[in-house]
Amino acid sequence: MYQANFEPVSNRADWSQPFEIIDDGTNTIITDFTGVSVTIEVREQGACYPRLTATIDNGKITDQGNGILEWLFPRSEMTGLCANTYEIGVTIERDDFTTQYLIGTVPVVDGVVSR
């Protein structure tokens, strides 16, 4: 499992982030996502329920090719977050086995612009 501290993001802009998934057993980048489920959730610190959720199925995680995935939380969802530090987690389900791939924090700053 990886631990990450993300750079600040604005609550008045889209937040996209490319990432790779490394197979811990072989230490190689996974390039075939057939049968793989990736879930990313962002929540307030200490909360139990996510404020943002991205999956391949909901279209917020897309395969960019060559083992690169990218998540996108649109501005319309980011504006629902107050300036604060949030927790982020990523799980991967493959062959009916779920692993916690990443946990971390992301500071969300007030982007000031109202529209």
N, CA, C and O atoms as a MOPAC input file, in Angstrom:
PM7 MOZYME 1SCF
protein

 N      0.85400 1    -1.17600 1     0.00000 1
 C      0.00000 1     0.00000 1     0.00000 1
 C      0.89900 1     1.23800 1     0.00000 1
 O      1.91700 1     1.30600 1     0.68800 1
 N      0.47600 1     2.19700 1    -0.79500 1
 C      1.20600 1     3.45300 1    -0.87900 1
 C      0.52500 1     4.49600 1    -0.00500 1
 O     -0.69300 1     4.47100 1     0.17400 1
 N      1.31800 1     5.40900 1     0.53700 1
 C      0.78700 1     6.57200 1     1.24600 1
 C      1.21100 1     7.80000 1     0.46100 1
 O      2.36100 1     7.91900 1     0.03900 1
 N      0.25600 1     8.72100 1     0.27200 1
 C      0.53500 1     9.88900 1    -0.56900 1
 C     -0.00500 1    11.15100 1     0.06900 1
 O     -1.04600 1    11.14300 1     0.72700 1
 N      0.71300 1    12.21800 1    -0.13500 1
 C      0.25300 1    13.56100 1     0.21300 1
 C      0.22900 1    14.34700 1    -1.08800 1
 O      1.27000 1    14.69800 1    -1.64200 1
 N     -0.98000 1    14.61300 1    -1.56100 1
 C     -1.14700 1    15.27900 1    -2.84400 1
 C     -0.91500 1    16.78000 1    -2.72700 1
 O     -1.06700 1    17.37100 1    -1.65800 1
 N     -0.54500 1    17.37400 1    -3.84700 1
 C     -0.43400 1    18.82700 1    -3.94300 1
 C     -1.82600 1    19.43200 1    -3.80600 1
 O     -2.81000 1    18.76400 1    -4.12300 1
 N     -1.93900 1    20.67400 1    -3.34500 1
 C     -3.26400 1    21.30300 1    -3.21700 1
 C     -4.00200 1    21.37900 1    -4.54900 1
 O     -3.40000 1    21.55700 1    -5.60800 1
 N     -5.32300 1    21.23900 1    -4.46400 1
 C     -6.19900 1    21.39600 1    -5.61600 1
 C     -7.25400 1    22.44100 1    -5.27200 1
 O     -7.56700 1    22.66100 1    -4.10200 1
 N     -7.79400 1    23.07800 1    -6.29700 1
 C     -8.79100 1    24.12700 1    -6.11400 1
 C    -10.20000 1    23.54800 1    -6.12800 1
 O    -10.48800 1    22.59800 1    -6.85500 1
 N    -11.06500 1    24.13000 1    -5.32100 1
 C    -12.47700 1    23.73200 1    -5.36000 1
 C    -13.25100 1    24.52600 1    -6.41500 1
 O    -14.48100 1    24.51900 1    -6.41300 1
 N    -12.55100 1    25.19700 1    -7.29700 1
 C    -13.17800 1    25.93800 1    -8.38400 1
 C    -12.62000 1    25.51900 1    -9.74600 1
 O    -12.68600 1    26.27000 1   -10.71900 1
 N    -12.06600 1    24.29500 1    -9.78800 1
 C    -11.48400 1    23.79700 1   -11.04300 1
 C    -11.65200 1    22.28200 1   -11.10800 1
 O    -11.86000 1    21.62200 1   -10.09100 1
 N    -11.55900 1    21.74800 1   -12.31700 1
 C    -11.52800 1    20.30200 1   -12.47800 1
 C    -10.25600 1    19.76500 1   -11.81400 1
 O     -9.22300 1    20.43500 1   -11.81400 1
 N    -10.33400 1    18.56600 1   -11.25400 1
 C     -9.16400 1    17.91200 1   -10.69300 1
 C     -8.95000 1    16.60700 1   -11.43500 1
 O     -9.70800 1    15.65200 1   -11.26800 1
 N     -7.91300 1    16.57600 1   -12.25200 1
 C     -7.56600 1    15.34500 1   -12.95200 1
 C     -6.17400 1    14.92600 1   -12.50900 1
 O     -5.30900 1    15.75700 1   -12.23300 1
 N     -5.98100 1    13.61700 1   -12.45000 1
 C     -4.70800 1    13.07800 1   -11.97300 1
 C     -4.41600 1    11.76300 1   -12.67300 1
 O     -5.16300 1    10.80000 1   -12.49700 1
 N     -3.34600 1    11.69500 1   -13.46600 1
 C     -2.96000 1    10.41300 1   -14.04100 1
 C     -2.24600 1     9.56200 1   -12.98900 1
 O     -1.59400 1    10.08800 1   -12.08700 1
 N     -2.38100 1     8.23500 1   -13.11900 1
 C     -1.69100 1     7.33200 1   -12.19200 1
 C     -1.52300 1     5.95900 1   -12.83100 1
 O     -2.21300 1     5.60800 1   -13.78900 1
 N     -0.59000 1     5.19400 1   -12.27700 1
 C     -0.33200 1     3.83400 1   -12.71500 1
 C     -0.59500 1     2.89200 1   -11.55400 1
 O     -0.51400 1     3.28500 1   -10.39000 1
 N     -0.91000 1     1.65000 1   -11.88000 1
 C     -1.08600 1     0.63100 1   -10.86200 1
 C      0.00500 1    -0.40600 1   -11.06300 1
 O      0.13600 1    -0.98700 1   -12.14100 1
 N      0.78600 1    -0.63100 1   -10.01500 1
 C      1.88300 1    -1.57600 1   -10.05600 1
 C      1.44100 1    -2.89400 1    -9.41500 1
 O      0.89400 1    -2.89700 1    -8.31300 1
 N      1.67400 1    -3.98900 1   -10.09300 1
 C      1.40200 1    -5.31300 1    -9.54200 1
 C      2.48600 1    -5.61500 1    -8.51400 1
 O      3.65800 1    -5.74700 1    -8.86900 1
 N      2.10400 1    -5.72700 1    -7.24100 1
 C      3.08500 1    -5.95200 1    -6.18000 1
 C      3.83300 1    -7.27900 1    -6.34500 1
 O      4.99700 1    -7.38800 1    -5.95900 1
 N      3.17400 1    -8.27300 1    -6.91000 1
 C      3.80700 1    -9.57800 1    -7.07400 1
 C      4.91300 1    -9.59500 1    -8.11400 1
 O      5.92800 1   -10.27100 1    -7.94900 1
 N      4.70400 1    -8.84000 1    -9.18700 1
 C      5.67600 1    -8.85200 1   -10.28800 1
 C      6.42000 1    -7.52900 1   -10.43500 1
 O      7.37800 1    -7.43700 1   -11.20200 1
 N      5.98400 1    -6.50900 1    -9.70400 1
 C      6.57100 1    -5.17100 1    -9.77600 1
 C      6.50900 1    -4.58700 1   -11.18500 1
 O      7.40200 1    -3.84600 1   -11.59700 1
 N      5.43900 1    -4.92900 1   -11.92600 1
 C      5.24600 1    -4.40000 1   -13.27400 1
 C      3.95800 1    -3.58100 1   -13.31500 1
 O      3.06500 1    -3.76400 1   -12.48700 1
 N      3.87700 1    -2.69100 1   -14.27400 1
 C      2.69000 1    -1.84700 1   -14.44600 1
 C      1.57500 1    -2.69000 1   -15.05800 1
 O      1.79100 1    -3.38100 1   -16.05300 1
 N      0.40000 1    -2.63200 1   -14.47100 1
 C     -0.76100 1    -3.31400 1   -15.02800 1
 C     -1.23400 1    -2.52900 1   -16.23900 1
 O     -1.47800 1    -1.32500 1   -16.14800 1
 N     -1.36500 1    -3.20300 1   -17.36700 1
 C     -1.82300 1    -2.53300 1   -18.58900 1
 C     -3.16500 1    -3.07100 1   -19.07200 1
 O     -3.83300 1    -2.42800 1   -19.88200 1
 N     -3.56300 1    -4.23600 1   -18.58500 1
 C     -4.85000 1    -4.82300 1   -18.97000 1
 C     -5.80100 1    -4.70500 1   -17.79000 1
 O     -5.61500 1    -5.35200 1   -16.75900 1
 N     -6.81900 1    -3.87400 1   -17.95300 1
 C     -7.75600 1    -3.61300 1   -16.86200 1
 C     -9.04200 1    -4.42100 1   -17.00000 1
 O    -10.04700 1    -4.10500 1   -16.36200 1
 N     -9.01400 1    -5.46200 1   -17.83100 1
 C    -10.16100 1    -6.35300 1   -17.96000 1
 C    -10.38900 1    -7.04400 1   -16.61700 1
 O     -9.48500 1    -7.67700 1   -16.07300 1
 N    -11.59000 1    -6.91700 1   -16.09700 1
 C    -11.92000 1    -7.55000 1   -14.82900 1
 C    -11.33800 1    -6.86100 1   -13.60800 1
 O    -11.40300 1    -7.40200 1   -12.50400 1
 N    -10.76800 1    -5.67100 1   -13.79100 1
 C    -10.19600 1    -4.91400 1   -12.67800 1
 C    -11.15000 1    -3.78500 1   -12.31400 1
 O    -11.61900 1    -3.05200 1   -13.18400 1
 N    -11.43200 1    -3.65300 1   -11.03200 1
 C    -12.27900 1    -2.57000 1   -10.54000 1
 C    -11.43100 1    -1.64400 1    -9.67200 1
 O    -10.80500 1    -2.08100 1    -8.70600 1
 N    -11.41700 1    -0.37100 1   -10.02500 1
 C    -10.66100 1     0.63100 1    -9.27000 1
 C    -11.66200 1     1.62700 1    -8.69800 1
 O    -12.51900 1     2.14200 1    -9.41500 1
 N    -11.54500 1     1.89300 1    -7.40000 1
 C    -12.41500 1     2.86700 1    -6.74500 1
 C    -11.55700 1     3.88800 1    -6.00500 1
 O    -10.64300 1     3.53400 1    -5.26100 1
 N    -11.87400 1     5.16200 1    -6.22700 1
 C    -11.20900 1     6.26100 1    -5.53900 1
 C    -12.28400 1     7.02700 1    -4.79500 1
 O    -13.31500 1     7.38300 1    -5.36500 1
 N    -12.03600 1     7.27900 1    -3.51000 1
 C    -12.97800 1     8.07000 1    -2.72300 1
 C    -12.23800 1     9.15000 1    -1.95800 1
 O    -11.12700 1     8.95100 1    -1.46600 1
 N    -12.88800 1    10.29800 1    -1.87500 1
 C    -12.37300 1    11.44400 1    -1.14100 1
 C    -13.41100 1    11.78200 1    -0.08000 1
 O    -14.59900 1    11.91200 1    -0.37600 1
 N    -12.94700 1    11.92300 1     1.16300 1
 C    -13.89000 1    12.21900 1     2.25000 1
 C    -13.27400 1    13.21600 1     3.21600 1
 O    -12.05900 1    13.41600 1     3.24300 1
 N    -14.13600 1    13.83300 1     4.00400 1
 C    -13.66200 1    14.71500 1     5.06500 1
 C    -12.91200 1    13.87700 1     6.09000 1
 O    -13.25500 1    12.71500 1     6.30500 1
 N    -11.91000 1    14.44000 1     6.71400 1
 C    -11.12900 1    13.68400 1     7.68400 1
 C    -12.02200 1    13.17600 1     8.81400 1
 O    -12.77700 1    13.93700 1     9.41900 1
 N    -11.92100 1    11.89300 1     9.08100 1
 C    -12.68200 1    11.27700 1    10.15200 1
 C    -14.10200 1    10.88500 1     9.78100 1
 O    -14.79200 1    10.25400 1    10.58100 1
 N    -14.55100 1    11.24300 1     8.59100 1
 C    -15.91200 1    10.90700 1     8.16500 1
 C    -15.95800 1     9.46900 1     7.65100 1
 O    -14.92800 1     8.87000 1     7.34100 1
 N    -17.15400 1     8.93700 1     7.57000 1
 C    -17.32500 1     7.56700 1     7.06900 1
 C    -17.81300 1     7.51800 1     5.63300 1
 O    -17.71800 1     6.47300 1     4.98900 1
 N    -18.32900 1     8.61300 1     5.12300 1
 C    -18.93900 1     8.60900 1     3.79800 1
 C    -18.16400 1     9.51900 1     2.84600 1
 O    -17.70800 1    10.59200 1     3.24000 1
 N    -18.01700 1     9.08500 1     1.59400 1
 C    -17.23800 1     9.88300 1     0.63900 1
 C    -17.98900 1    11.11800 1     0.15800 1
 O    -19.21700 1    11.13000 1     0.07700 1
 N    -17.22700 1    12.14200 1    -0.15500 1
 C    -17.76200 1    13.33300 1    -0.81400 1
 C    -17.60100 1    13.22100 1    -2.32600 1
 O    -18.40600 1    13.76500 1    -3.08200 1
 N    -16.55900 1    12.51500 1    -2.76600 1
 C    -16.30100 1    12.28900 1    -4.19000 1
 C    -15.98800 1    10.81100 1    -4.39300 1
 O    -15.30100 1    10.19500 1    -3.57800 1
 N    -16.49600 1    10.25200 1    -5.48100 1
 C    -16.21800 1     8.86100 1    -5.82100 1
 C    -15.93600 1     8.75300 1    -7.31000 1
 O    -16.67400 1     9.29400 1    -8.13300 1
 N    -14.86100 1     8.05000 1    -7.65000 1
 C    -14.51900 1     7.80300 1    -9.04700 1
 C    -14.29500 1     6.30900 1    -9.23800 1
 O    -13.63500 1     5.65500 1    -8.43100 1
 N    -14.85600 1     5.78600 1   -10.32100 1
 C    -14.63200 1     4.40200 1   -10.72100 1
 C    -14.52300 1     4.35800 1   -12.24000 1
 O    -14.86100 1     5.31900 1   -12.93000 1
 N    -14.05000 1     3.23900 1   -12.74000 1
 C    -14.04800 1     3.05200 1   -14.19000 1
 C    -15.49400 1     3.00000 1   -14.67400 1
 O    -15.83300 1     3.55800 1   -15.71700 1
 N    -16.35100 1     2.31400 1   -13.89000 1
 C    -17.75000 1     2.15400 1   -14.29000 1
 C    -18.51900 1     3.47800 1   -14.36100 1
 O    -19.37400 1     3.64000 1   -15.23200 1
 N    -18.22500 1     4.44100 1   -13.44900 1
 C    -18.96300 1     5.70700 1   -13.51000 1
 C    -18.31300 1     6.71500 1   -14.45700 1
 O    -18.77000 1     7.85300 1   -14.56900 1
 N    -17.23800 1     6.29000 1   -15.14200 1
 C    -16.61400 1     7.12100 1   -16.16400 1
 C    -15.66200 1     8.17600 1   -15.64700 1
 O    -15.11400 1     8.94600 1   -16.43500 1
 N    -15.45100 1     8.23400 1   -14.33800 1
 C    -14.55000 1     9.25300 1   -13.78600 1
 C    -13.10200 1     8.78300 1   -13.73100 1
 O    -12.19800 1     9.56700 1   -13.44300 1
 N    -12.88500 1     7.48400 1   -14.01100 1
 C    -11.54300 1     6.95600 1   -14.21500 1
 C    -11.50300 1     6.42400 1   -15.64400 1
 O    -12.32500 1     5.59600 1   -16.03600 1
 N    -10.54200 1     6.91000 1   -16.40700 1
 C    -10.43300 1     6.47800 1   -17.79700 1
 C     -9.05500 1     5.88700 1   -18.06200 1
 O     -8.05900 1     6.28900 1   -17.46000 1
 N     -9.02100 1     4.93500 1   -18.96700 1
 C     -7.78800 1     4.28100 1   -19.38900 1
 C     -7.15700 1     5.13900 1   -20.47700 1
 O     -7.73100 1     5.31200 1   -21.55200 1
 N     -5.97900 1     5.67300 1   -20.19400 1
 C     -5.27500 1     6.53300 1   -21.14400 1
 C     -4.33100 1     5.73300 1   -22.04600 1
 O     -3.71600 1     6.28900 1   -22.95500 1
 N     -4.22000 1     4.42500 1   -21.79100 1
 C     -3.33200 1     3.56200 1   -22.57300 1
 C     -1.99000 1     3.37500 1   -21.90200 1
 O     -1.57700 1     4.18600 1   -21.07300 1
 N     -1.31600 1     2.30400 1   -22.26600 1
 C      0.02900 1     1.99200 1   -21.75400 1
 C      0.08800 1     1.93700 1   -20.23000 1
 O      1.11000 1     2.28200 1   -19.63800 1
 N     -0.99300 1     1.50800 1   -19.59500 1
 C     -0.99700 1     1.36500 1   -18.14200 1
 C     -1.30200 1     2.63300 1   -17.37300 1
 O     -1.23700 1     2.63700 1   -16.14400 1
 N     -1.63300 1     3.70700 1   -18.06600 1
 C     -1.94600 1     4.97300 1   -17.40900 1
 C     -3.46400 1     5.10100 1   -17.27400 1
 O     -4.19700 1     5.02600 1   -18.25900 1
 N     -3.91900 1     5.29400 1   -16.03300 1
 C     -5.31000 1     5.64500 1   -15.76400 1
 C     -5.33300 1     7.10500 1   -15.35300 1
 O     -4.31200 1     7.65600 1   -14.94100 1
 N     -6.49300 1     7.73000 1   -15.46400 1
 C     -6.62200 1     9.12200 1   -15.02500 1
 C     -7.99000 1     9.30600 1   -14.40400 1
 O     -9.00000 1     8.88300 1   -14.96600 1
 N     -8.02000 1     9.94500 1   -13.23200 1
 C     -9.31200 1    10.29100 1   -12.64500 1
 C     -9.62100 1    11.74100 1   -12.92600 1
 O     -8.72900 1    12.57300 1   -13.09200 1
 N    -10.90300 1    12.02100 1   -12.97300 1
 C    -11.36800 1    13.39000 1   -13.18600 1
 C    -12.57100 1    13.65200 1   -12.29400 1
 O    -13.61200 1    13.00600 1   -12.41300 1
 N    -12.39900 1    14.61200 1   -11.40200 1
 C    -13.52300 1    15.14600 1   -10.64300 1
 C    -13.80600 1    16.52700 1   -11.22400 1
 O    -12.97600 1    17.42900 1   -11.10700 1
 N    -14.96700 1    16.70000 1   -11.84900 1
 C    -15.25800 1    17.97400 1   -12.51300 1
 C    -15.48300 1    19.10800 1   -11.50200 1
 O    -15.79500 1    18.88100 1   -10.33300 1
 N    -15.31400 1    20.30900 1   -11.99300 1
 C    -15.51200 1    21.50300 1   -11.16200 1
 C    -16.86000 1    21.45900 1   -10.46200 1
 O    -16.97200 1    21.86000 1    -9.30300 1
 N    -17.88700 1    20.97500 1   -11.15800 1
 C    -19.23200 1    20.94000 1   -10.57500 1
 C    -19.27300 1    20.12000 1    -9.28900 1
 O    -20.09700 1    20.39400 1    -8.41700 1
 N    -18.41000 1    19.13000 1    -9.15300 1
 C    -18.33600 1    18.35800 1    -7.91600 1
 C    -17.35500 1    18.98100 1    -6.92900 1
 O    -17.58000 1    18.94500 1    -5.72000 1
 N    -16.27900 1    19.54500 1    -7.43800 1
 C    -15.26300 1    20.15000 1    -6.56100 1
 C    -15.82500 1    21.33700 1    -5.78700 1
 O    -15.40700 1    21.59800 1    -4.65900 1
 N    -16.78400 1    22.06800 1    -6.39600 1
 C    -17.34300 1    23.22900 1    -5.70100 1
 C    -18.11500 1    22.83100 1    -4.45400 1
 O    -18.39600 1    23.68600 1    -3.61400 1
 N    -18.46500 1    21.56200 1    -4.30900 1
 C    -19.14700 1    21.08600 1    -3.10600 1
 C    -18.21600 1    20.87400 1    -1.93000 1
 O    -18.67100 1    20.57400 1    -0.82700 1
 N    -16.90800 1    21.02700 1    -2.14900 1
 C    -15.93100 1    20.84700 1    -1.07800 1
 C    -15.51100 1    22.19300 1    -0.51400 1
 O    -15.15500 1    23.10300 1    -1.26100 1
 N    -15.55300 1    22.31500 1     0.78600 1
 C    -15.01700 1    23.50900 1     1.45100 1
 C    -13.50100 1    23.38600 1     1.51600 1
 O    -12.95500 1    22.28400 1     1.47200 1
 N    -12.83300 1    24.51600 1     1.62100 1
 C    -11.38400 1    24.49400 1     1.78300 1
 C    -11.05600 1    23.71700 1     3.05800 1
 O    -11.53400 1    24.05400 1     4.14200 1
 N    -10.23400 1    22.67100 1     2.91400 1
 C     -9.90000 1    21.80400 1     4.03700 1
 C     -8.94400 1    20.73400 1     3.51500 1
 O     -8.67700 1    20.66200 1     2.31600 1
 N     -8.44100 1    19.92000 1     4.40600 1
 C     -7.65400 1    18.75900 1     4.00900 1
 C     -8.54500 1    17.53300 1     4.06200 1
 O     -9.21200 1    17.28100 1     5.06500 1
 N     -8.55100 1    16.77400 1     2.97600 1
 C     -9.41900 1    15.61000 1     2.84500 1
 C     -8.58400 1    14.33600 1     2.77400 1
 O     -7.41100 1    14.36500 1     2.40200 1
 N     -9.20300 1    13.22900 1     3.13500 1
 C     -8.57500 1    11.91900 1     3.00300 1
 C     -8.93500 1    11.34300 1     1.64100 1
 O    -10.03500 1    11.56700 1     1.13600 1
 N     -8.00600 1    10.60100 1     1.05000 1
 C     -8.25400 1     9.94400 1    -0.22700 1
 C     -7.80500 1     8.49100 1    -0.10800 1
 O     -6.77800 1     8.19000 1     0.50000 1
 N     -8.59000 1     7.60300 1    -0.69800 1
 C     -8.24500 1     6.18800 1    -0.69900 1
 C     -8.51200 1     5.57900 1    -2.05800 1
 O     -9.42700 1     5.99200 1    -2.77000 1
 N     -7.70000 1     4.59000 1    -2.41100 1
 C     -7.85700 1     3.87900 1    -3.67400 1
 C     -7.84000 1     2.38200 1    -3.36700 1
 O     -6.91600 1     1.87800 1    -2.72800 1
 N     -8.87600 1     1.68000 1    -3.83100 1
 C     -8.87800 1     0.22400 1    -3.73600 1
 C     -8.93200 1    -0.36900 1    -5.12300 1
 O     -9.45000 1     0.23600 1    -6.06100 1
 N     -8.38400 1    -1.57200 1    -5.23500 1
 C     -8.36900 1    -2.29800 1    -6.49900 1
 C     -8.91200 1    -3.69000 1    -6.23500 1
 O     -8.45800 1    -4.39100 1    -5.33100 1
 N     -9.89100 1    -4.07600 1    -7.03900 1
 C    -10.41200 1    -5.43600 1    -6.96600 1
 C    -10.01900 1    -6.15300 1    -8.24300 1
 O    -10.29100 1    -5.68500 1    -9.34900 1
 N     -9.37500 1    -7.29500 1    -8.07000 1
 C     -8.91200 1    -8.09400 1    -9.21100 1
 C     -9.03100 1    -9.56400 1    -8.82700 1
 O     -8.53400 1    -9.97700 1    -7.78000 1
 N     -9.68100 1   -10.34200 1    -9.66000 1
 C     -9.88100 1   -11.76700 1    -9.38800 1
 C    -10.56100 1   -11.97800 1    -8.03400 1
 O    -10.16100 1   -12.85100 1    -7.26400 1
 N    -11.58900 1   -11.17900 1    -7.74800 1
 C    -12.37100 1   -11.26600 1    -6.51100 1
 C    -11.54400 1   -11.03100 1    -5.24900 1
 O    -11.90600 1   -11.50500 1    -4.17200 1
 N    -10.43400 1   -10.30200 1    -5.37600 1
 C     -9.59600 1    -9.97100 1    -4.22800 1
 C     -9.38700 1    -8.46800 1    -4.21500 1
 O     -8.93600 1    -7.89300 1    -5.20600 1
 N     -9.71300 1    -7.82400 1    -3.09400 1
 C     -9.60400 1    -6.37000 1    -2.98300 1
 C     -8.36600 1    -5.99700 1    -2.17600 1
 O     -8.11100 1    -6.54700 1    -1.10400 1
 N     -7.60300 1    -5.05000 1    -2.71500 1
 C     -6.44300 1    -4.52500 1    -1.99700 1
 C     -6.59400 1    -3.02100 1    -1.80300 1
 O     -7.19200 1    -2.32800 1    -2.62600 1
 N     -6.05100 1    -2.54400 1    -0.71800 1
 C     -5.97600 1    -1.10400 1    -0.47200 1
 C     -4.70900 1    -0.64100 1    -1.16100 1
 O     -3.60800 1    -0.93800 1    -0.69700 1
 N     -4.84600 1     0.08100 1    -2.26400 1
 C     -3.68600 1     0.46800 1    -3.06000 1
 C     -3.02400 1     1.73100 1    -2.52100 1
 O     -1.79800 1     1.82700 1    -2.48400 1
 N     -3.83100 1     2.69300 1    -2.10600 1
 C     -3.28500 1     3.98300 1    -1.68600 1
 C     -4.18800 1     4.61700 1    -0.64800 1
 O     -5.41200 1     4.50600 1    -0.73100 1
 N     -3.59900 1     5.27200 1     0.31600 1
 C     -4.31000 1     6.18100 1     1.21000 1
 C     -3.47600 1     7.45100 1     1.29900 1
 O     -2.25800 1     7.42400 1     1.12500 1
 N     -4.14400 1     8.55100 1     1.56900 1
 C     -3.39700 1     9.78800 1     1.67400 1
 C     -4.28400 1    10.96700 1     2.00000 1
 O     -5.43100 1    10.81800 1     2.42200 1
 N     -3.72400 1    12.13800 1     1.79300 1
 C     -4.45200 1    13.37700 1     2.03500 1
 C     -4.28500 1    14.30900 1     0.84300 1
 O     -3.29500 1    14.26100 1     0.11300 1
 N     -5.29600 1    15.16000 1     0.67600 1
 C     -5.23900 1    16.17400 1    -0.36900 1
 C     -5.80400 1    17.48200 1     0.19600 1
 O     -6.94600 1    17.51100 1     0.65500 1
 N     -5.02000 1    18.55600 1     0.16700 1
 C     -5.54300 1    19.85900 1     0.58300 1
 C     -6.40000 1    20.45000 1    -0.54500 1
 O     -5.98100 1    20.50100 1    -1.70100 1
 N     -7.57900 1    20.88200 1    -0.18900 1
 C     -8.45100 1    21.58100 1    -1.13400 1
 C     -8.47100 1    23.04700 1    -0.70800 1
 O     -8.80300 1    23.37400 1     0.43100 1
 N     -8.11100 1    23.91600 1    -1.63900 1
 C     -8.06800 1    25.35000 1    -1.34900 1
 C     -9.27200 1    26.03400 1    -1.97400 1
 O     -9.81500 1    25.56400 1    -2.97400 1
 N     -9.68200 1    27.13700 1    -1.38400 1
 C    -10.80600 1    27.91600 1    -1.90900 1
 C    -10.31300 1    28.67100 1    -3.13900 1
 O     -9.42800 1    29.52100 1    -3.05200 1
 N    -10.90000 1    28.34400 1    -4.28000 1
 C    -10.49300 1    28.94600 1    -5.54700 1
 C    -11.05100 1    30.34800 1    -5.78300 1
 O    -10.77000 1    30.94300 1    -6.82400 1
 N    -11.82300 1    30.88700 1    -4.86000 1
 C    -12.30900 1    32.26300 1    -4.82700 1
 C    -13.34800 1    32.55200 1    -5.90700 1
 O    -14.39800 1    33.11200 1    -5.59100 1
 N    -13.10000 1    32.19600 1    -7.16100 1
 C    -13.98600 1    32.53100 1    -8.27300 1
 C    -15.34600 1    31.91200 1    -8.05900 1
 O    -15.44800 1    30.71700 1    -7.78400 1
 N    -16.40500 1    32.71500 1    -8.18000 1
 C    -17.74600 1    32.22400 1    -7.87100 1
 C    -18.44300 1    31.55900 1    -9.03800 1
 O    -19.42600 1    30.84600 1    -8.83200 1
 N    -17.97300 1    31.76500 1   -10.24900 1
 C    -18.64500 1    31.13000 1   -11.38000 1
 C    -17.70200 1    30.40400 1   -12.26300 1
 O    -18.11900 1    29.81600 1   -13.26000 1

